[in-house]
Each structure stands twice: as structure tokens, then as C-alpha cells.
CSV table of C-alpha atoms and ligand atoms in Angstrom, one decimal:
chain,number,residue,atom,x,y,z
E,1,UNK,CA,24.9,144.2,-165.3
E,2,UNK,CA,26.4,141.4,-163.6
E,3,UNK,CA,26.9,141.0,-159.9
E,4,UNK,CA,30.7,142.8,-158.6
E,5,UNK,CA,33.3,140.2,-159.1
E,6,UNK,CA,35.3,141.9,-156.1
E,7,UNK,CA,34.7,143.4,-152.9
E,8,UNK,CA,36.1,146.3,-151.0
E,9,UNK,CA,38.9,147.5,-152.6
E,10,UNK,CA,39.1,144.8,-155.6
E,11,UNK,CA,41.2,142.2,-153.7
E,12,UNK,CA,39.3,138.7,-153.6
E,13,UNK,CA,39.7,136.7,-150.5
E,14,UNK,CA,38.4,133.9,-148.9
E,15,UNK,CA,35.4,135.0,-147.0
E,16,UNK,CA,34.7,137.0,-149.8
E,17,UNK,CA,34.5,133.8,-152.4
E,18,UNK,CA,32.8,131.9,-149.7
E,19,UNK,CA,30.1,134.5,-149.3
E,20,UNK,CA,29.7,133.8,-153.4
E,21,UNK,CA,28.5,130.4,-152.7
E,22,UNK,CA,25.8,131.3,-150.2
E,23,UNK,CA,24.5,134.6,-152.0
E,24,UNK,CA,24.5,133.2,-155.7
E,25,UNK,CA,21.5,133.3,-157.6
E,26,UNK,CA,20.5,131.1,-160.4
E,27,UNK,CA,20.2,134.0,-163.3
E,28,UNK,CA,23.0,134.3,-165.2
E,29,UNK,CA,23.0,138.1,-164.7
E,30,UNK,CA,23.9,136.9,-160.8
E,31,UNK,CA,26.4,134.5,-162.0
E,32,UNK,CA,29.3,135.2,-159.1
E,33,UNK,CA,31.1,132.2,-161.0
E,34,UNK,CA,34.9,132.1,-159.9
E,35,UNK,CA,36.8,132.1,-162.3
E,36,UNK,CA,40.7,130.8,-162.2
E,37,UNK,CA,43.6,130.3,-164.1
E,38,UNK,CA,47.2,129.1,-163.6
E,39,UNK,CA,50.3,131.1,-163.7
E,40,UNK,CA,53.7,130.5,-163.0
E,41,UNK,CA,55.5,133.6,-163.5
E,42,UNK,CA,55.4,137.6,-163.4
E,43,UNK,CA,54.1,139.0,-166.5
E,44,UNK,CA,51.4,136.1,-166.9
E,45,UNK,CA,50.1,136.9,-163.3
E,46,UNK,CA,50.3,140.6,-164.1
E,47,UNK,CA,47.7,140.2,-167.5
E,48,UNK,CA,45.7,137.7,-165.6
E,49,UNK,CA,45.3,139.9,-162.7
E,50,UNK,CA,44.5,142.7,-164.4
E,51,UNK,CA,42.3,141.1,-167.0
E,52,UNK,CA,39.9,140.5,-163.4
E,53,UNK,CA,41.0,136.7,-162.9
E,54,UNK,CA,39.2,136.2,-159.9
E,55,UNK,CA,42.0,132.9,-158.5
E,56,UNK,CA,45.4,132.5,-159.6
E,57,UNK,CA,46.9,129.2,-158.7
E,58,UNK,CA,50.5,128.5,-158.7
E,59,UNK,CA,49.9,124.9,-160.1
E,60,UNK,CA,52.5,122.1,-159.9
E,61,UNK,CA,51.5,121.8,-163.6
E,62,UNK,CA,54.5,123.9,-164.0
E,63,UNK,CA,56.6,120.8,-164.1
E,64,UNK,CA,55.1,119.9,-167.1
E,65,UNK,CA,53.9,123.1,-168.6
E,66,UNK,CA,56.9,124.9,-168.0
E,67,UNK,CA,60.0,123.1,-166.7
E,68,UNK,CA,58.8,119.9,-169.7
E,69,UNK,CA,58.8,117.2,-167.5
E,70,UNK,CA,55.7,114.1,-168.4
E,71,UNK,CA,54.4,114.0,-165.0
E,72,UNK,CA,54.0,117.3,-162.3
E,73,UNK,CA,55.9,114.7,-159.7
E,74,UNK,CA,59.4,116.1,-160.0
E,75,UNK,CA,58.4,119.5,-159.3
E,76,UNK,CA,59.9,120.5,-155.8
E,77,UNK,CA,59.0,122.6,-153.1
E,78,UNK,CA,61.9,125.2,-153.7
E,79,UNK,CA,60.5,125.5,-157.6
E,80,UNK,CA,57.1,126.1,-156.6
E,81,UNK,CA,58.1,128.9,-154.0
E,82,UNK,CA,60.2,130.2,-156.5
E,83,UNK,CA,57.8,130.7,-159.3
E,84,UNK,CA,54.6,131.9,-156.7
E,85,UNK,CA,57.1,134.4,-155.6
E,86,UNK,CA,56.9,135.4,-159.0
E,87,UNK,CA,53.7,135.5,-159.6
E,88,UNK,CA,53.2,137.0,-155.7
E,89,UNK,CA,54.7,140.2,-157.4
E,90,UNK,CA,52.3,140.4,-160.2
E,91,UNK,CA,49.0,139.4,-158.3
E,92,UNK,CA,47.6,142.7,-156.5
E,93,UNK,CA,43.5,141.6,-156.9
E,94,UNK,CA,43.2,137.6,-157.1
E,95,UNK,CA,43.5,135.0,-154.2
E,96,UNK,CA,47.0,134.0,-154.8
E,97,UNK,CA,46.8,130.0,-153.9
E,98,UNK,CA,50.3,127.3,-154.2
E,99,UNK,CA,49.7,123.7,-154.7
E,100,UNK,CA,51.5,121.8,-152.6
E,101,UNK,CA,54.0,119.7,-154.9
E,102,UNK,CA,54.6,116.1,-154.2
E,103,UNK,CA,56.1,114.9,-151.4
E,104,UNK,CA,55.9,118.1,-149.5
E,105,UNK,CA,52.7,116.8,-147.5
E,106,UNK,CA,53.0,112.6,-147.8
E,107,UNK,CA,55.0,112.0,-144.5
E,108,UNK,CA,54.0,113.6,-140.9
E,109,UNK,CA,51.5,116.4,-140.6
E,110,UNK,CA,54.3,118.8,-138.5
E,111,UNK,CA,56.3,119.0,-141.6
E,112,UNK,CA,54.1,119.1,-144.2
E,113,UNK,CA,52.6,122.6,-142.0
E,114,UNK,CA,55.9,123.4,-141.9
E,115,UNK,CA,56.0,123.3,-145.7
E,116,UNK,CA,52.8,125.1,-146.1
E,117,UNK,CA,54.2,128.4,-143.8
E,118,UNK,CA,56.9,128.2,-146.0
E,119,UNK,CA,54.7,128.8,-149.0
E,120,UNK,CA,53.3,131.5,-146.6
E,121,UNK,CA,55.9,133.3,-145.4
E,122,UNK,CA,58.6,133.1,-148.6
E,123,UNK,CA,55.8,134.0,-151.3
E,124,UNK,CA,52.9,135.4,-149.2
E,125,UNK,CA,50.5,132.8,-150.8
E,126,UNK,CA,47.1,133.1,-149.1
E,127,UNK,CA,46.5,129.3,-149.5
E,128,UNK,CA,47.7,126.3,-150.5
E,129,UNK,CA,46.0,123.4,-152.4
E,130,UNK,CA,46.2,120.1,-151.5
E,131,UNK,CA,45.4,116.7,-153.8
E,132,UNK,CA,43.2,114.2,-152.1
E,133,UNK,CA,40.0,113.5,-150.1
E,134,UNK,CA,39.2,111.5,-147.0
E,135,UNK,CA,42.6,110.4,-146.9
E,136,UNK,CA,43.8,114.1,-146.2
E,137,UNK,CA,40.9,114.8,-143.2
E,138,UNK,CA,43.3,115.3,-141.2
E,139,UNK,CA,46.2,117.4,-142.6
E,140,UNK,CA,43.6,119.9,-144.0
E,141,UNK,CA,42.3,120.2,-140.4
E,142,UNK,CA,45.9,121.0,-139.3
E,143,UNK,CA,46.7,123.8,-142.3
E,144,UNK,CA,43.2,125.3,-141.5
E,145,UNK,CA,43.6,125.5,-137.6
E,146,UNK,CA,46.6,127.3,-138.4
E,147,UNK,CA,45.5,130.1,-140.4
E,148,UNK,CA,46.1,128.5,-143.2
E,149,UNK,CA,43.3,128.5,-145.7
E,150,UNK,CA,43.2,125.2,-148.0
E,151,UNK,CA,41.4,124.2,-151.4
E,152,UNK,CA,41.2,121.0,-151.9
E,153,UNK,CA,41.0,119.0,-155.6
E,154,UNK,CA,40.0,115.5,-156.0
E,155,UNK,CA,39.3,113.6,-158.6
E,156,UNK,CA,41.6,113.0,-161.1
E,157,UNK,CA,44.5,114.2,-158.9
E,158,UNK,CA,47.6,114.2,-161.5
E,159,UNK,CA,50.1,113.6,-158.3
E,160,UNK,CA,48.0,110.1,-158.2
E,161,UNK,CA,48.9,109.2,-161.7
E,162,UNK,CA,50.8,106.1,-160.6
E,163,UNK,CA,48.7,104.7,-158.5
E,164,UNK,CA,45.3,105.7,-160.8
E,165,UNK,CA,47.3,104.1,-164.0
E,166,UNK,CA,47.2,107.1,-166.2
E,167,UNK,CA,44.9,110.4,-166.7
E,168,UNK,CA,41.2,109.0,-166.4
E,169,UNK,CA,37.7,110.5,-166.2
E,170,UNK,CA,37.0,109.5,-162.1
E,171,UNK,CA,33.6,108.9,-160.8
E,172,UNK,CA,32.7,106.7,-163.2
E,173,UNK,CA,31.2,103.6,-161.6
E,174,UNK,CA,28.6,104.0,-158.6
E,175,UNK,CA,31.5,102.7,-156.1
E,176,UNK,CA,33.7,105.2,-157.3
E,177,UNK,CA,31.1,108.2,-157.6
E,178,UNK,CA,30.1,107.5,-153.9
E,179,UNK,CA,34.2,107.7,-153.1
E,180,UNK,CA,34.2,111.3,-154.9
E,181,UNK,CA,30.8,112.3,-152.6
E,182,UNK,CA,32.5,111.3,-149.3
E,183,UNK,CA,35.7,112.7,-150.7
E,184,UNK,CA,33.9,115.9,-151.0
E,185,UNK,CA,32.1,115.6,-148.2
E,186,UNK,CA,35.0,115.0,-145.6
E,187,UNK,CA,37.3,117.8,-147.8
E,188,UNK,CA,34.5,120.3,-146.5
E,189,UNK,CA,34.4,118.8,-142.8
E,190,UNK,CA,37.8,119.6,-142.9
E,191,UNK,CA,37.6,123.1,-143.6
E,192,UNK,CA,39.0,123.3,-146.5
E,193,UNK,CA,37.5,126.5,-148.3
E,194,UNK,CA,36.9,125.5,-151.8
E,195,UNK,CA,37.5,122.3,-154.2
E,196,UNK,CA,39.0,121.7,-157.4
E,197,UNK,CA,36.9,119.0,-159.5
E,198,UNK,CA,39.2,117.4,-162.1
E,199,UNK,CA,37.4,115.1,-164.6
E,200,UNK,CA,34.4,114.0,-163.2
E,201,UNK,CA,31.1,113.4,-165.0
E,202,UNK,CA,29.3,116.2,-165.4
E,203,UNK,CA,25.8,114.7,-163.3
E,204,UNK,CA,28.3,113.8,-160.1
E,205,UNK,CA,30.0,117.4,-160.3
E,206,UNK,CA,26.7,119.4,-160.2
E,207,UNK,CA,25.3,117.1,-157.4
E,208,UNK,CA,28.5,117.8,-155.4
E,209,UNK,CA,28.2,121.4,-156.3
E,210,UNK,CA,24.4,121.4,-154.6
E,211,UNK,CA,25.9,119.4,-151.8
E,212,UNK,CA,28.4,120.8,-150.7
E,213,UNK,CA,28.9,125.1,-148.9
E,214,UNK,CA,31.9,125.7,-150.2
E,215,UNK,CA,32.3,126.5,-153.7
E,216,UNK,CA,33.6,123.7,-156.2
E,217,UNK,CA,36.2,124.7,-158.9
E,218,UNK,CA,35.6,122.5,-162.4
E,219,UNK,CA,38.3,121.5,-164.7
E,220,UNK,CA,36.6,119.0,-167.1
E,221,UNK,CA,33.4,119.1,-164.9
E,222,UNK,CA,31.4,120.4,-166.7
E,223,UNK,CA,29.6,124.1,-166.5
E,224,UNK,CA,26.7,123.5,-162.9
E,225,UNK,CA,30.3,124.0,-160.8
E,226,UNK,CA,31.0,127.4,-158.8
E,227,UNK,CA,33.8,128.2,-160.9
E,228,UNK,CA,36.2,126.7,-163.3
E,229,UNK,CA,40.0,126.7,-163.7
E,230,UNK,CA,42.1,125.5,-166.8
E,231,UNK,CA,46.0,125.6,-167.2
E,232,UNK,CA,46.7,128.8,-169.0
E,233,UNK,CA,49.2,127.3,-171.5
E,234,UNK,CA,46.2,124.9,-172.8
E,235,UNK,CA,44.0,127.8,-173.1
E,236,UNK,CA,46.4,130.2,-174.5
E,237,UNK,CA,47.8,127.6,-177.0
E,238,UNK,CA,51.2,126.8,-175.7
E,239,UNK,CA,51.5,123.1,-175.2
E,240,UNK,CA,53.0,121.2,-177.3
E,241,UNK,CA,50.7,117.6,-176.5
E,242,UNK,CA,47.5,117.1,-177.5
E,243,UNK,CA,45.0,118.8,-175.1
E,244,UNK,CA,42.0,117.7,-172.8
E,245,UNK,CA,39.0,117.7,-175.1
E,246,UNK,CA,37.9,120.3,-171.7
E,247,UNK,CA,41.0,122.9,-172.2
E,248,UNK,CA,39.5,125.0,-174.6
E,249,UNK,CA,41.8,127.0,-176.6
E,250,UNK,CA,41.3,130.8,-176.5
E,251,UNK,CA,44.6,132.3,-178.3
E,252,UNK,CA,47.6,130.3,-180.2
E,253,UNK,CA,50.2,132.1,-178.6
E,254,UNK,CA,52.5,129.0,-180.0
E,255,UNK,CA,52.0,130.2,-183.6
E,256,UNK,CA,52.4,133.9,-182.8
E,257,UNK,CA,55.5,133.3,-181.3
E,258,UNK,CA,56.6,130.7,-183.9
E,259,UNK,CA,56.1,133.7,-186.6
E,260,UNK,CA,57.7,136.2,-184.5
E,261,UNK,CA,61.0,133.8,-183.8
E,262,UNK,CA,61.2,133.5,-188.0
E,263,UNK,CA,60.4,137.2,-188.8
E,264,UNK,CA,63.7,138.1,-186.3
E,265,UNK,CA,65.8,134.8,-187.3
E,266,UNK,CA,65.3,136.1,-191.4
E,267,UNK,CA,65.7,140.0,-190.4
E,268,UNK,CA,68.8,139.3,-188.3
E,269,UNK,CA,69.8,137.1,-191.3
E,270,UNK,CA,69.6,139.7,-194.1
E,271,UNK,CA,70.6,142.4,-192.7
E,272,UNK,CA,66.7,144.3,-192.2
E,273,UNK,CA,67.4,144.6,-188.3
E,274,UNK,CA,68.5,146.8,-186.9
E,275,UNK,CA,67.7,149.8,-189.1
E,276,UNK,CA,69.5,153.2,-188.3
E,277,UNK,CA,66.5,154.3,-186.6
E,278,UNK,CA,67.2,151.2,-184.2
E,279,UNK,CA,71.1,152.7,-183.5
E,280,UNK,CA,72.5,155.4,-181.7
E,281,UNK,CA,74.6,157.9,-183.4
E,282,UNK,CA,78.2,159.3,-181.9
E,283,UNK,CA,78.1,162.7,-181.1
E,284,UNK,CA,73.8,163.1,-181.4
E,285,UNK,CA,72.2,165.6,-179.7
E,286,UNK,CA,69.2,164.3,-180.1
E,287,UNK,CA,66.9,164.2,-176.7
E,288,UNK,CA,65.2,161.0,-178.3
E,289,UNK,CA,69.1,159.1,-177.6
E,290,UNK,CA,68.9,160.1,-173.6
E,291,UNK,CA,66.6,157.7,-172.5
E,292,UNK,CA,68.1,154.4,-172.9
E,293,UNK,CA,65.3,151.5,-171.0
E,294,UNK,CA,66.5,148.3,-171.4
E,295,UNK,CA,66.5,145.3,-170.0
E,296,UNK,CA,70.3,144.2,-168.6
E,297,UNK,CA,71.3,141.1,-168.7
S,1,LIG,O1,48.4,122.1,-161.2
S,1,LIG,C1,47.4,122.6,-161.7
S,1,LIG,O2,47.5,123.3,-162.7
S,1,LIG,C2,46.1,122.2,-161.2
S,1,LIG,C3,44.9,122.7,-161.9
S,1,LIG,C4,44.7,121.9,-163.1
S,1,LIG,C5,43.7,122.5,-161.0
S,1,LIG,O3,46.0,121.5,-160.2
């Protein structure tokens, strides 16, 4: 049987995915791996949630996943509060965490708190994730000294793009593996509580993962990290661009909706929908008519 993936009453929280880390075993029957998705909206959180997703992060992905911009920079603050409040109302069991969009914590540390309480109080996040490692020592510090727990994700951070040149594999070279370690390492001294690992080799990822407390999150980092996260529109087949060779794909929602979409388009079109059955009738006194749930627009 493997180990409870909740506590208490089911809902994951911090302590709770810290005390993972430290009580893990090596067997895979022990495996306490974290597991975490994206969402962006209500029914999505719902399924995850209830499917025992153990994270649920509001990514800024969404600018790009859902909203179909080419980077996740023009995604602001007021978007991302309005889609975790969404997802806020379909999350009862998983850590609900925000990222922090861009721009919302690149001037002084006062606002970008005041930024984070607003994920707080107008979605009741229970933490926010922020992009960057040594460089953001000191605004983790802040966030976490007010009750504000923080994962961290460094790496290939995807708010970075235009400064890193594009989407690249990071910790490559010894330089820049040895930047990733005291990336990780000061992301911890910060108090951050967990940390994404985007595209890193696999060697460097597991040797931060035995470093390092708190637990690491992989995305492209191969399998020795505490827990992994992908983008639930790679994994549930409905992107449009070609994928990370790391996103694998578990459904192709694309094509079942494609073949839904046509099935209506042709019945509308001919006439097969909607039958009789699908009507109401004047005058019926059939019990079946009362009941009328649907959804007003
Ligand atoms: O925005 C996002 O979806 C993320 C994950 C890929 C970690 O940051």
C-alpha cells in the first residue's frame, strides 16, 4: 500500500509536504512524491482535486496556455487573481499556490508583499511562487516573515526568457550548475518552503534534491526530485505548439473536442439535433418536463 498522500482531514498543507521531505523513504511503496499540476479555472481544479493532486498551482502559464499569448509576460496581476479565485472554489484538498506574474514583484519589496496579500486575501491562495534564486533572498525573506509561504522555481524561469535568449536546458556548464546550487541553496535560507526545478540536467536536479530540506518540484528534471509538476494542457493534449520532449501527454483532449465540435456542427446542420426527446411539449404533464437545470447565459 503506499504511504497516505494526505493528512488529517485530506487537506495538504505546508508543514504537512515539508514533513514528506524529512520522513521519505527510498522504496517506492514509501514514495510520498508530490505531485502537481496547473489549473486555471473551476472545473479543471475540481477533477484535479478530486483525482488526489496533491499541488495545484495557478501558473502564469495561463497567458500562454489559455489567454494565447507567446510569452507568460503579459499576464497581469488582476488575471491571475481572477483565474485562482476560480480555481480557489474548486480546490477543497491540494495546497492552492499563485505565481506571482511579472512585474508584480520586480520594483520595491513593500509592494510586491502588498501584491502577494492580495493573492491572499482576494483568492485565499496559501502561497505564492516566485521566479528567481539569489537575486530574490531577500523578497522571499519578506513574504515568509509575513505568513506568507513561498515556493520558489529556478532554472529555466520562463519570466527570464529575454534576458536567457529563449527556452534552454539551464545548468549546463560547471559555472552555471554552481549558479543553480547557490540558487537553491539561498532559495532555502530564505525560507522558501519548496522549489520548482525547470529544465535542469537530470545529475544537478537529484544533487540539489539530496542537498537541499525542502522538497524540490521537477519539470524537465528528471524523476530523483520530490515531486514533479507539468502544465495540464501539455499533459492533457491541449496545446496547439509542439511540446517539451518532458510534458508527457496523458489524454488528447484536443481531438476529443475537435470530434465533438464536428459531430454538433453536422447535427445542428441536418437537422439530427435536437430530437423531440430534446424538446418540451405545450400543455405536457409529464413530471420529466418540471425540472428544467440549465445553464443561463
Ligand atoms: O507557470 C507555470 O505553469 C509554472 C510551472 C511550469 C512550474 O511555473
Amino acid at each position: 500500500m503506499s504511504a497516505a498522500p494526505h493528512t488529517g482531514n485530506g487537506k495538504v498543507t505546508v508543514p504537512e509536504l515539508l514533513q514528506r521531505k524529512t520522513s521519505a523513504g527510498n522504496s517506492p511503496e514509501n514514495s510520498k512524491k508530490i505531485v502537481c499540476l496547473t489549473a486555471y479555472d473551476y472545473p479543471t481544479a475540481r477533477l484535479l482535486d478530486e483525482a488526489g493532486v496533491d499541488v495545484i498551482l495557478v501558473g502564469d502559464s495561463l497567458a500562454m496556455v489559455a489567454l494565447g499569448y507567446d510569452s507568460t509576460l503579459p499576464v497581469t496581476l488582476d488575471e491571475m487573481i481572477h483565474h485562482a479565485r476560480a480555481v480557489r472554489r474548486g480546490t477543497k484538498h491540494a495546497l492552492l499556490v499563485a505565481d506571482m506574474p511579472f512585474g508584480s514583484y520586480h520594483s520595491d519589496t513593500a509592494e510586491s508583499l502588498r501584491n502577494a496579500v492580495r493573492f491572499v486575501k482576494e483568492a485565499s491562495v496559501e502561497a505564492v511562487k516566485v521566479e528567481g534564486g539569489e537575486r530574490r533572498l531577500e523578497l522571499i525573506a519578506r513574504l515568509t516573515e509575513a505568513e506568507i509561504p513561498v515556493m520558489g522555481h529556478i532554472g529555466l524561469t520562463p519570466q527570464s526568457v529575454n534576458s536567457l535568449g529563449g527556452y534552454r536546458v539551464q545548468g549546463k556548464t560547471t559555472d552555471s550548475a554552481e549558479q543553480l546550487l547557490r540558487d537553491a541553496r539561498a532559495v532555502e535560507a530564505a525560507g522558501a518552503f519548496a522549489v520548482v526545478l525547470e529544465a535542469v540536467p537530470r545529475e544537478l536536479a537529484a544533487q540539489i534534491t539530496r542537498e537541499l530540506r525542502i522538497p524540490t518540484i521537477g519539470i524537465g528534471a528528471g524523476p530523483d526530485c520530490d515531486g514533479q509538476i507539468l502544465v495540464v494542457h501539455d499533459m492533457l493534449g491541449l496545446t496547439f505548439d509542439q511540446t517539451p520532449k518532458f510534458a508527457r501527454q496523458y489524454a488528447n483532449l484536443g481531438e476529443t473536442i475537435s470530434k465533438a465540435v464536428r459531430g454538433y456542427c453536422d447535427d445542428v446542420r441536418s437537422g439530427a439535433f435536437p430530437s423531440d426527446r430534446e424538446s418540451y411539449h405545450s400543455g405536457s404533464t409529464s413530471r420529466k418536463d418540471d425540472p428544467v437545470k440549465i445553464s443561463i447565459c
